[in-house]
């Protein structure tokens, strides 16, 4: 696509202005509807509404027709800045309760003197801008209504559900067409679709929403990824630990997590038992939403000196978070997740080097998987945030010191990053690794945080060179994120065609006829003896049908056996993604395959990203 041919800020203005055109056209079609937000996004725009009457896909053409009519009217975008009283009166006249709520918040939290509005024709909207000079600037053939979705007002599940209307918007008809084609191709690689087709996972209502069942094929991918991370961590001096799936609720009160996570935790379990003295003991337990308190207690299980530090504990720990059902989506947003978690206990002087090692581990993992389209987001605290102490630990000096250390490590790493104010964890700055997926989403793949507060709350210490007790700093890191989210990325990244080392089935052996079944079974047994995931196809389909089935299952290596192969000790090899086939000795094929599995090569995998 040629999006670079037009200035980014100009395209932003086109998309932003088109959102106002959409809202104007929608209000014509559904009088009495109420407005939410309508921002530009990467591939176009959306606008949220409380509709007076439902909208369906069949209405899209009518909406587009009305939008083009407005564009051709050459309506001028006029800016107006109003004081608080003027703005409130104007919004009251507009009859927009959600705009009024947001306007009041802006005046109160941002100390604004005026609020900006834009008018085009009869349509008025509270808006920061910028916009094009007039609607005529908007390419009338460069947009298309894309889809409908539900969206809570302000993204809060406690608020009303709105209807979100998405639209594509590009500088030309050709670029719009290319974008739609790319989107349709990306949908073919959607992890939910491929997960079902390839037998990777299932979410069954009888188990519960957001609680994936890993099928045999998916379990292989998950286990191989965990095995690789175990090796990386072992080489970097991590020790494996294991912790239970639940804990006393009191533990999360001590750490300070409870006020921040209570709304996303599963309901507490009250356990009652009779004591030996005949009394009643009541304790509250909760499914753990994170692993760190457990790891802190493992660190506290024995005394540590400064000479022991850094101490690195790693665990693929299972956590549970009660996400709103409307936000659940395949493996990307779940309620039960297995996290590639680790905690590094270190001194202040060790923070920067340890963060650099964490960044290097990310780089190694992503390079191994052929992942290039990512950047990092450094999130810092915002001392001016109105939520203040409710959102962050109150220690300005520690915030500034730790943010500088993390920022310095990021600069030294050479990795691309942006800085975002006000999105830190409650106990310290954090770094999110952001992926742009092949389906067009930007998602957080992993999060790394520096904790300067919780060790003191839990009174976990080490002794320094003067034999005095000190609180360690803790680096929380998870390069592979959770199995669920990361494997969703990998399914789409590889379009389900995993490299051999990750593939659920690495070799499929197909015979020309049943006469060679015994030889095929012997070959499969030999390969499996070397831990190669090999299978034969015992079905009664034709050889051509069996090959097509193997290709559909995206198996990286198909071996064909007939009279010649059996007599000569060879196999005819066909690799996924290629129609060519070649005959080689079995020993040569196996040696080459074992080498590529050992080195975790990308080999025949098709990478999309």
XYZ file of C-alpha atoms in Angstrom:
609
model
C 0.000 0.000 0.000
C 1.065 3.608 -0.530
C -0.052 5.165 2.727
C 3.349 6.871 2.999
C 2.441 8.922 -0.092
C 0.253 11.128 2.061
C 1.388 12.896 5.226
C 0.415 10.955 8.326
C -1.144 13.980 9.983
C -3.198 14.629 6.853
C -4.490 11.052 6.816
C -5.259 11.372 10.522
C -7.322 14.504 9.778
C -9.163 12.740 6.953
C -10.074 9.813 9.197
C -11.009 12.061 12.111
C -13.190 14.245 9.901
C -14.823 11.176 8.359
C -15.806 10.047 11.879
C -17.832 13.276 12.219
C -19.362 12.671 8.802
C -20.329 9.145 9.888
C -21.932 10.475 13.094
C -23.879 13.077 11.134
C -25.127 10.467 8.644
C -26.012 8.035 11.448
C -28.063 10.656 13.280
C -29.982 11.246 10.051
C -30.726 7.519 9.813
C -31.392 6.979 13.520
C -32.708 10.258 14.978
C -32.469 10.393 18.762
C -29.300 8.296 18.943
C -26.639 9.462 21.414
C -22.944 9.996 20.777
C -19.940 8.414 22.482
C -16.387 8.703 21.116
C -15.290 8.681 17.463
C -11.499 8.530 17.002
C -9.263 7.645 14.042
C -7.519 4.258 14.266
C -4.730 2.602 12.265
C -6.884 1.470 9.345
C -9.729 3.966 9.541
C -12.033 5.059 12.332
C -14.899 4.118 14.594
C -17.701 5.889 16.411
C -19.692 4.690 19.433
C -23.436 5.280 19.682
C -26.452 4.531 21.809
C -28.785 3.781 18.920
C -32.462 4.722 18.940
C -33.049 1.732 16.643
C -30.682 -1.173 15.916
C -28.368 -1.079 12.916
C -27.578 -4.208 10.879
C -25.105 -4.989 8.122
C -27.810 -4.484 5.494
C -27.909 -0.797 6.547
C -24.229 -0.200 5.707
C -24.849 0.820 2.086
C -27.433 3.398 3.112
C -25.045 4.814 5.722
C -22.235 5.034 3.159
C -24.577 6.729 0.678
C -25.509 9.390 3.226
C -21.846 9.909 4.136
C -20.910 10.498 0.479
C -23.748 12.965 0.146
C -22.402 14.926 3.125
C -18.865 14.821 1.677
C -20.115 16.253 -1.622
C -21.841 19.127 0.214
C -18.389 20.602 0.894
C -19.207 21.320 4.532
C -16.568 23.505 6.222
C -15.102 22.397 9.586
C -15.312 25.359 11.957
C -13.533 25.424 15.316
C -15.039 27.011 18.428
C -13.599 27.255 21.978
C -16.124 27.649 24.800
C -15.846 28.381 28.504
C -17.245 25.934 31.060
C -20.674 27.585 31.252
C -20.872 27.998 27.490
C -19.745 24.432 26.847
C -22.221 22.947 29.307
C -25.052 24.976 27.802
C -24.060 23.930 24.287
C -23.908 20.227 25.181
C -27.260 20.551 26.957
C -28.720 21.934 23.725
C -27.156 19.013 21.832
C -28.872 16.554 24.202
C -25.716 14.479 24.591
C -25.440 13.125 28.178
C -22.249 11.124 27.576
C -20.479 14.126 26.050
C -21.562 16.173 29.068
C -20.128 13.644 31.514
C -16.784 13.647 29.697
C -16.707 17.435 29.325
C -17.195 17.913 33.063
C -14.362 15.478 33.783
C -12.033 17.277 31.357
C -12.661 20.658 32.967
C -12.130 19.232 36.458
C -9.052 17.079 35.842
C -7.203 19.095 33.184
C -7.894 22.560 34.609
C -9.140 23.710 31.211
C -10.268 27.276 30.603
C -12.081 26.374 27.391
C -13.286 23.282 25.570
C -13.021 22.886 21.807
C -15.930 22.083 19.484
C -16.083 21.552 15.722
C -19.069 22.165 13.471
C -19.522 20.888 9.928
C -22.887 21.725 8.399
C -25.621 20.981 10.970
C -23.383 18.597 12.960
C -21.614 19.751 16.127
C -19.211 17.669 18.201
C -16.982 18.270 21.206
C -13.561 17.502 19.779
C -9.861 18.333 20.132
C -9.294 18.086 16.361
C -7.559 18.537 14.020
C -9.767 18.285 10.935
C -9.562 18.900 7.212
C -10.710 22.268 5.895
C -13.932 20.866 4.450
C -15.621 17.532 3.753
C -14.712 17.823 0.056
C -11.107 16.957 1.000
C -12.220 13.476 2.146
C -11.873 10.876 -0.659
C -15.470 9.809 -1.324
C -14.337 6.409 -2.699
C -11.658 5.806 -0.052
C -13.853 4.500 2.780
C -16.145 1.580 3.521
C -18.201 0.619 6.595
C -16.455 -2.388 8.059
C -18.356 -3.905 10.980
C -20.398 -3.488 14.159
C -19.282 -4.330 17.688
C -20.342 -3.770 21.268
C -18.267 -1.407 23.398
C -18.804 -0.231 26.961
C -18.881 3.521 27.479
C -15.365 4.588 28.561
C -14.292 0.929 28.273
C -15.803 0.143 31.692
C -18.029 -2.939 31.990
C -20.033 -1.178 34.689
C -21.191 1.358 32.098
C -23.774 1.128 29.337
C -23.033 -0.971 26.258
C -22.783 1.114 23.079
C -22.757 0.120 19.414
C -19.403 0.721 17.773
C -19.369 1.250 14.008
C -16.007 0.626 12.331
C -15.016 1.945 8.906
C -11.942 1.621 6.732
C -10.566 4.902 5.417
C -7.662 5.436 3.001
C -6.453 8.176 0.661
C -7.643 6.374 -2.480
C -9.933 3.659 -3.780
C -6.923 1.516 -4.710
C -5.437 1.654 -1.221
C -8.829 0.891 0.319
C -9.199 -2.167 -1.913
C -5.697 -3.389 -1.024
C -6.393 -2.927 2.698
C -9.644 -4.890 2.524
C -7.951 -7.710 0.615
C -5.161 -7.831 3.201
C -7.747 -7.918 5.968
C -9.629 -10.799 4.352
C -6.373 -12.720 3.969
C -5.516 -12.042 7.621
C -8.889 -13.398 8.741
C -7.942 -16.736 7.210
C -5.122 -16.837 9.769
C -7.251 -15.892 12.758
C -6.099 -18.021 15.700
C -9.655 -19.009 16.652
C -10.333 -20.349 13.152
C -6.991 -22.141 12.817
C -7.131 -23.381 16.404
C -10.299 -25.291 15.556
C -9.106 -26.538 12.161
C -5.759 -27.776 13.511
C -7.115 -29.213 16.760
C -5.082 -26.929 19.022
C -7.545 -25.810 21.683
C -11.203 -25.680 22.600
C -13.251 -23.473 24.892
C -16.238 -25.420 26.182
C -19.125 -23.809 28.066
C -19.299 -26.904 30.261
C -15.885 -25.964 31.644
C -16.497 -22.229 31.552
C -15.888 -19.117 29.478
C -12.275 -18.103 29.069
C -10.927 -21.445 30.341
C -9.233 -23.124 27.361
C -8.836 -26.858 27.015
C -5.537 -27.673 25.297
C -6.041 -30.485 22.792
C -3.137 -32.863 22.059
C -1.798 -30.756 19.174
C -1.966 -27.531 21.154
C -0.360 -29.171 24.166
C 2.672 -30.020 22.005
C 3.142 -26.385 20.943
C 2.722 -25.250 24.517
C 5.175 -27.840 25.898
C 7.830 -27.127 23.268
C 7.643 -23.381 23.900
C 7.957 -23.959 27.643
C 10.889 -26.309 27.099
C 12.718 -23.666 25.052
C 12.119 -20.979 27.685
C 13.315 -23.400 30.373
C 16.594 -23.805 28.476
C 17.064 -20.044 27.986
C 16.372 -19.421 31.650
C 18.676 -22.220 32.808
C 21.552 -20.726 30.806
C 20.859 -17.326 32.373
C 21.010 -18.657 35.919
C 17.318 -19.036 36.767
C 16.056 -21.627 39.237
C 12.747 -23.366 38.555
C 10.135 -23.225 41.321
C 6.495 -24.271 41.588
C 3.630 -22.769 43.551
C -0.032 -23.663 44.239
C -2.992 -22.299 42.276
C -4.521 -20.550 45.271
C -3.558 -18.754 48.464
C -5.070 -17.031 51.450
C -6.672 -13.724 50.555
C -4.664 -12.171 53.388
C -1.492 -12.644 51.327
C -2.768 -10.231 48.660
C -3.776 -7.738 51.316
C -0.224 -7.785 52.639
C 1.351 -7.274 49.220
C -1.031 -4.444 48.390
C -2.414 -6.147 45.265
C -5.946 -6.514 46.583
C -7.194 -2.926 46.051
C -5.936 -2.963 42.455
C -6.959 -6.489 41.423
C -10.011 -7.322 43.534
C -12.464 -6.539 40.731
C -10.699 -8.971 38.393
C -10.235 -11.772 40.926
C -12.512 -14.778 41.222
C -14.848 -14.722 44.251
C -13.169 -15.534 47.527
C -13.673 -18.998 48.995
C -14.551 -19.142 52.672
C -13.228 -22.293 54.311
C -14.649 -23.342 57.678
C -13.276 -26.106 59.860
C -13.548 -27.197 63.456
C -10.435 -26.845 65.590
C -9.199 -29.482 68.029
C -10.529 -27.315 70.829
C -14.020 -27.442 69.307
C -13.987 -23.889 68.004
C -14.509 -22.746 64.420
C -11.689 -21.592 62.141
C -12.682 -19.464 59.141
C -10.157 -18.650 56.397
C -10.529 -16.949 53.009
C -8.762 -18.355 49.957
C -8.617 -17.049 46.411
C -7.405 -18.361 43.042
C -4.133 -16.543 42.460
C -4.246 -13.698 39.930
C -0.435 -13.526 39.815
C 2.583 -15.563 40.918
C 4.777 -12.905 42.529
C 3.583 -13.172 46.168
C 4.299 -16.911 46.086
C 7.790 -16.308 44.682
C 8.481 -13.671 47.322
C 7.736 -16.256 49.996
C 10.027 -18.745 48.260
C 12.791 -16.112 48.405
C 11.975 -15.598 52.076
C 12.275 -19.331 52.789
C 15.957 -18.875 53.616
C 18.329 -16.060 54.501
C 20.152 -14.283 51.667
C 23.274 -12.177 51.657
C 24.213 -9.580 49.056
C 26.667 -12.172 47.704
C 23.701 -14.386 46.687
C 22.092 -11.669 44.579
C 20.766 -11.593 41.973
C 18.451 -14.526 42.704
C 16.265 -15.530 39.749
C 13.164 -17.714 40.167
C 11.144 -18.917 37.147
C 7.833 -20.744 36.840
C 5.186 -21.354 34.227
C 2.601 -20.543 36.860
C -1.147 -20.844 36.346
C -3.121 -17.707 37.232
C -6.814 -16.820 37.162
C -8.436 -13.472 36.465
C -12.153 -12.894 36.197
C -12.258 -10.935 32.949
C -15.629 -9.587 31.863
C -17.325 -12.110 29.576
C -17.765 -9.490 26.851
C -13.997 -9.004 26.623
C -13.095 -12.701 26.298
C -11.656 -13.635 22.906
C -10.217 -17.036 22.044
C -6.759 -17.364 23.599
C -6.089 -13.624 23.573
C -8.282 -12.788 26.553
C -8.963 -15.631 28.963
C -9.781 -16.281 32.609
C -7.227 -19.054 33.174
C -3.666 -18.506 31.946
C -0.247 -20.127 32.319
C 2.417 -17.429 32.559
C 6.113 -17.543 31.633
C 6.789 -15.778 34.901
C 10.035 -15.048 36.710
C 11.207 -12.735 39.468
C 14.715 -11.406 39.855
C 15.752 -10.252 43.337
C 18.619 -7.801 43.125
C 20.297 -4.720 44.547
C 19.810 -1.244 43.104
C 23.262 -1.445 41.477
C 22.222 -4.612 39.622
C 18.918 -3.341 38.203
C 20.204 -1.955 34.924
C 22.316 -4.984 33.989
C 19.534 -7.398 34.930
C 17.041 -5.469 32.812
C 19.485 -5.617 29.916
C 19.703 -9.405 30.267
C 15.905 -9.600 30.235
C 15.833 -7.537 27.037
C 18.426 -9.845 25.481
C 16.266 -12.858 26.327
C 13.332 -11.217 24.545
C 15.514 -10.553 21.502
C 16.751 -14.167 21.440
C 13.230 -15.588 21.702
C 11.773 -13.323 19.037
C 14.685 -13.917 16.644
C 14.243 -17.684 17.052
C 10.592 -17.306 16.024
C 11.248 -14.846 13.198
C 9.295 -12.087 14.949
C 10.404 -8.609 13.881
C 7.370 -6.346 14.030
C 7.486 -5.229 17.670
C 8.450 -2.323 19.870
C 8.420 -1.572 23.589
C 6.351 0.807 25.653
C 7.926 2.171 28.843
C 5.154 3.102 31.272
C 5.923 5.560 34.048
C 3.923 6.995 36.900
C 2.010 10.271 36.678
C 2.348 12.338 39.871
C -0.487 14.560 38.644
C -2.936 11.696 38.176
C -6.133 12.607 40.087
C -6.338 9.059 41.445
C -2.942 9.625 43.080
C -2.331 7.346 46.039
C -5.173 5.069 44.957
C -3.227 4.211 41.816
C 0.444 4.347 42.829
C 2.674 3.695 45.810
C 3.454 7.088 47.346
C 7.233 7.404 47.004
C 8.184 10.102 44.455
C 11.918 9.705 44.986
C 11.773 5.937 44.341
C 9.644 6.474 41.247
C 12.112 8.900 39.693
C 15.144 6.785 40.565
C 13.738 3.497 39.226
C 12.293 5.064 36.083
C 15.707 6.511 35.243
C 17.369 3.118 35.720
C 14.840 1.329 33.497
C 14.992 4.063 30.865
C 18.794 3.848 30.797
C 18.614 0.068 30.301
C 16.158 0.523 27.444
C 18.419 3.023 25.708
C 21.418 0.723 26.100
C 19.450 -2.250 24.718
C 19.094 -0.522 21.343
C 15.517 -1.774 21.049
C 12.812 0.619 19.816
C 10.598 2.014 22.583
C 8.151 4.783 23.345
C 7.404 6.284 26.739
C 3.889 6.573 28.154
C 3.076 8.552 31.267
C 0.549 7.228 33.754
C 0.430 3.507 32.876
C 2.944 2.117 35.367
C 2.166 -0.729 37.764
C 1.182 0.419 41.246
C 4.620 -0.567 42.590
C 6.965 0.600 39.814
C 7.665 1.332 36.125
C 6.955 -1.328 33.503
C 7.860 -2.242 29.936
C 5.344 -3.817 27.570
C 6.396 -5.567 24.370
C 3.874 -4.584 21.689
C 3.186 -6.731 18.624
C 1.452 -5.713 15.425
C -0.288 -8.956 14.467
C -0.925 -10.091 10.899
C -4.639 -9.590 11.514
C -4.019 -5.881 12.126
C -4.266 -5.730 15.927
C -1.720 -4.270 18.265
C -1.424 -6.459 21.336
C 0.767 -6.685 24.413
C 2.832 -9.878 24.220
C 4.741 -9.572 27.479
C 5.189 -7.258 30.437
C 8.285 -6.543 32.531
C 8.101 -4.520 35.735
C 10.381 -3.152 38.429
C 9.035 -3.409 41.960
C 10.454 -1.188 44.698
C 7.545 -1.448 47.149
C 6.211 -4.955 47.763
C 9.384 -6.484 49.317
C 9.142 -3.925 52.121
C 5.432 -4.676 52.609
C 6.216 -8.380 52.900
C 9.378 -7.749 54.932
C 11.589 -9.880 52.681
C 15.218 -8.881 53.047
C 18.861 -9.691 52.407
C 21.924 -8.666 54.412
C 24.340 -6.146 52.875
C 28.143 -5.930 53.251
C 27.692 -4.306 56.664
C 25.446 -7.209 57.726
C 22.420 -4.888 57.797
C 18.977 -5.888 56.527
C 17.977 -4.386 53.158
C 14.929 -4.783 50.945
C 15.713 -6.172 47.475
C 14.349 -4.734 44.258
C 12.304 -7.188 42.191
C 12.174 -7.393 38.404
C 9.041 -9.152 37.175
C 9.519 -10.528 33.648
C 7.655 -12.781 31.194
C 9.248 -12.825 27.702
C 6.778 -15.413 26.366
C 3.850 -13.822 28.211
C 1.193 -16.451 28.795
C 0.881 -19.690 26.840
C -2.571 -18.551 25.777
C -1.766 -15.120 24.366
C 1.667 -15.946 22.971
C 0.482 -19.069 21.163
C -2.407 -17.066 19.696
C 0.274 -14.763 18.212
C 2.294 -17.702 16.944
C -0.708 -19.364 15.290
C -1.325 -16.182 13.297
C 2.373 -15.412 12.789
C 2.999 -18.825 11.197
C -0.522 -19.126 9.731
C -0.695 -22.433 11.612
C 2.353 -23.769 9.712
C 4.670 -24.061 12.698
C 8.386 -24.702 12.229
C 9.305 -28.356 12.672
C 10.470 -28.004 16.286
C 7.079 -26.581 17.301
C 4.856 -28.670 15.035
C 2.435 -31.042 16.783
C 3.192 -33.698 14.136
C 6.621 -33.364 12.548
C 6.462 -36.256 10.083
C 3.555 -38.025 8.395
C 4.404 -41.348 6.716
C 2.161 -42.317 3.803
C 2.287 -45.604 1.926
C 1.570 -46.259 -1.731
C -0.502 -49.297 -0.667
C -1.261 -51.395 2.403
C 1.535 -53.760 1.351
C 4.007 -51.340 2.906
C 2.166 -50.689 6.167
C 4.562 -52.806 8.208
C 7.585 -50.912 6.860
C 5.854 -47.565 7.540
C 5.034 -48.589 11.122
C 8.661 -49.625 11.666
C 9.890 -46.255 10.354
C 7.462 -44.363 12.612
C 8.643 -46.402 15.614
C 12.278 -45.672 14.741
C 11.615 -41.921 14.427
C 9.621 -41.817 17.656
C 12.448 -43.653 19.414
C 14.506 -40.512 18.689
C 11.646 -38.364 20.038
C 10.545 -37.232 16.581
C 6.782 -36.731 16.507
C 5.972 -39.078 13.617
C 2.704 -40.717 12.605
C 1.525 -42.964 9.809
C -1.766 -42.601 7.974
C -3.568 -45.943 8.314
C -6.708 -44.779 6.521
C -8.159 -46.219 3.310
C -8.005 -42.968 1.311
C -5.978 -42.739 -1.858
C -2.372 -41.638 -1.554
C -3.272 -38.283 -3.129
C -6.024 -37.725 -0.589
C -3.664 -38.605 2.269
C -1.103 -36.092 1.005
C -3.786 -33.408 0.732
C -4.916 -34.168 4.301
C -1.336 -33.788 5.543
C -0.979 -30.480 3.716
C -4.276 -29.265 5.187
C -2.970 -30.202 8.652
C 0.188 -28.151 7.812
C 2.521 -31.041 8.674
C 6.066 -29.953 7.768
C 7.313 -33.300 6.362
C 5.387 -35.931 4.401
C 7.245 -39.162 3.640
C 5.988 -41.447 0.861
C 6.915 -45.145 0.964
C 6.521 -47.667 -1.813
C 8.363 -50.681 -3.225
C 11.420 -48.729 -4.337
C 11.782 -46.902 -1.008
C 11.470 -50.091 1.039
C 14.010 -51.961 -1.101
C 16.528 -49.099 -1.102
C 16.125 -47.878 2.484
C 14.982 -44.455 1.277
C 12.001 -42.160 1.662
C 10.462 -39.675 -0.747
C 10.159 -36.365 1.083
C 7.683 -33.584 0.448
C 7.966 -30.483 2.631
C 5.089 -28.211 3.514
C 4.825 -25.207 1.208
C 6.589 -26.933 -1.675
C 5.290 -29.183 -4.441
C 8.766 -30.578 -5.059
C 9.710 -33.971 -3.660
C 13.028 -35.746 -3.469
C 14.212 -39.184 -2.453
C 16.934 -39.579 0.188
C 18.232 -42.366 2.433
C 16.271 -42.700 5.669
C 19.442 -42.185 7.727
C 20.210 -38.931 5.912
C 16.668 -37.617 6.345
C 16.638 -38.458 10.047
C 20.062 -36.920 10.745
C 19.107 -33.681 8.994
C 15.736 -33.547 10.763
C 17.281 -34.128 14.205
C 19.777 -31.326 13.569
C 17.083 -28.852 12.576
C 14.930 -29.792 15.575
C 17.936 -29.455 17.894
C 18.788 -26.007 16.447
C 15.110 -25.025 16.355
C 15.365 -23.788 12.775
C 12.477 -21.993 11.118
C 12.930 -24.347 8.098
C 9.778 -24.743 5.999
C 7.573 -22.548 8.166
C 5.814 -19.705 6.406
C 6.290 -16.545 8.436
C 3.715 -13.755 8.286
C 5.090 -10.773 10.158
